[in-house]
Steps between C-alpha positions, in 0.01 A plus 500: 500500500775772599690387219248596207449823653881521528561423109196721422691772701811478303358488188321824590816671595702417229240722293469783748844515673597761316208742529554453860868577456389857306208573766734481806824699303188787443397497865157298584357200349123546365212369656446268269786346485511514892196264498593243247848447688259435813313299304748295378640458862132422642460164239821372667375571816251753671731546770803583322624897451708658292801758506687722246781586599894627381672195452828329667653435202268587237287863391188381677391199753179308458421340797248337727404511844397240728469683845666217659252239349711196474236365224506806317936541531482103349283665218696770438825317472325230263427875303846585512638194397241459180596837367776662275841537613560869621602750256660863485116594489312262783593262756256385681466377892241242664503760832509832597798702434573841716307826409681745721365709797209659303151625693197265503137446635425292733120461693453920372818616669784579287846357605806726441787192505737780556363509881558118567748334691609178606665326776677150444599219709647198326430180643792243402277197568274540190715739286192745450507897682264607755306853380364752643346748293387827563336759389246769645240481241482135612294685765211535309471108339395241683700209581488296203541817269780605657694125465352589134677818485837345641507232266451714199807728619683198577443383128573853339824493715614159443290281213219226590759184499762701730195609767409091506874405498607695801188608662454419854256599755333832398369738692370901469529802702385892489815576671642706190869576704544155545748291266715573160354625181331254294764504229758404694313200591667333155867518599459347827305224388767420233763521746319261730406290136841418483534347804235228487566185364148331488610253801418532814364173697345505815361182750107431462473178724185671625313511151489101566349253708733218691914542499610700201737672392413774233693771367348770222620756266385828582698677278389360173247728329235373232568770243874407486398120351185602297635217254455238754137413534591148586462364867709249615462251818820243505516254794782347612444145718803498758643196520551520885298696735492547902208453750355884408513361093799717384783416333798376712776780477681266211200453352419864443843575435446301188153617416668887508761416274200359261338752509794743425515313203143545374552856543837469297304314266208731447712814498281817407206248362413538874457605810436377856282663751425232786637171643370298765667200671286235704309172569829368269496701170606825422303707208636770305226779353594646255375689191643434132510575117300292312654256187785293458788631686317474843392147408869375364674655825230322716583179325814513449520611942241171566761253355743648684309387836360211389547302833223741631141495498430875335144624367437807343222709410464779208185682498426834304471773768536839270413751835723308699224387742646231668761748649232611713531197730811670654367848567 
């Protein structure tokens, strides 16, 4: 279904593309064209929006927006990765890109992003940043608006796939003294950016019944591995266990060098996000690119521990909702 409407949409824009490319150099697109670019969008999907902006690379940027819809960001890749290569004309991106600091409406009150300011706290445990942002015409919006209004300053600072990379807990304020300027809020997150490494494991025995020993990922983000919609669930049988049904300390000696070699073997076709070790197995979740390569390193890993009893499950899990089990 989203791919019809897909082709349909690239057809379309190979004819228009560069009437758009004209309207924007002269200032404002017409109204008419303004409504058959929505339209287009809508057939995909009636939740999807759209942006014009400068490009990265290119003149102009065609992109769509997802407002951190993980359905609609899954759309708007497959979008991205039907269409044309990018050009000196067009490039084109399945999110959000930044707008700059310019004044918008929100629930009748206008919002001058010059006046807003943030306050950051980085929490090293999940790799995201803590914000705090203010501004005193949040006075006037209720709760929900003013999260709204945040959000859309967040986006115009930093792009839609940078606010769900590295956002954290948000929060607002009226206090319009507290913090930094919003545009500085891009430097320090790249700063902090280049610290993370996507790993960062932390004990969960208590997300399980009985003696086990869990450990999860809290670092690894969704939007980083878009192109791995497969979930994985690969259980190890120990081959010696104590009273509590883990793995003598031999025994899981051995099963952690296996599975050092499974992630060896899978490379960037994957990534783990949980383990758990108890009543004598240990399973690895994990969530992988679909096709051959995954399915060759798997095999090729199995007959390497053939005196074990292994099972594994692949199911398709595109919104990565089996990772909520470790929330």
């Amino acid at each position: 279904m989203f791919q019809d409407a897909i082709e349909e949409f690239w057809e379309w824009w190979a004819e228009v593309r560069t009437e758009v490319a004209t309207q924007v150099r002269d200032g404002a697109l017409s109204d008419d064209l303004i409504d058959d670019i929505g339209d287009r969008v809508w057939r995909i999907h009636p939740e999807l929006e759209w942006q014009l902006t400068g490009g990265i690379d290119a003149t102009n940027s065609l992109n769509l927006v997802s407002g951190g819809t993980r359905l609609l960001r899954l759309i708007a890749e497959l979008w991205r990765r039907m269409g044309p290569a990018a050009d000196a004309e067009w490039e084109h991106h399945p999110a959000r890109l930044p707008f700059g600091l310019t004044p918008f409406e929100m629930g009748g009150t206008e919002i001058d992003p010059s006046e807003g300011r943030f306050t950051a706290k980085w929490d090293e445990l999940y790799e995201r940043l803590d914000l705090t942002i203010s501004h005193p015409a949040f006075v006037e919006l209720t709760d929900d608006e003013a999260r709204d209004a945040a959000i859309h300053l967040l986006d115009g600072t930093l792009g839609e796939d940078a606010v769900e990379r590295w956002m954290g807990i948000l929060e607002t304020s009226t206090d319009a003294g507290a913090g930094s300027p919003l545009f500085t809020l891009r430097s320090d997150i790249d700063g902090m950016a280049a610290a993370a490494t996507g790993e960062s494991w932390q004990r969960a025995d208590d997300q399980y019944d009985g003696v086990v020993v869990a450990r999860v990922n809290r670092a690894v983000k969704w939007i980083d591995h878009i192109s791995k919609p497969i979930y994985g669930e690969l259980t190890i049988t120990a081959l010696a266990s104590d009273d509590d049904g883990l793995p003598v300390p031999l025994e899981q000696k051995r099963i952690d060098a296996s599975v050092a070699a499974l992630g060896a073997a899978l490379g960037d076709h994957a990534v783990f996000i949980g383990m758990a070790t108890g009543e004598g197995e240990h399973t690895v979740h994990f969530f992988c690119e679909p096709g051959d390569a995954v399915e060759e390193a798997l095999r090729v890993w199995r007959e390497q521990e053939d005196n074990r009893d292994i099972t594994i499950e692949l199911i398709p899990d595109e919104q990565w909702t089996n990772a909520e089990q470790w929330d």
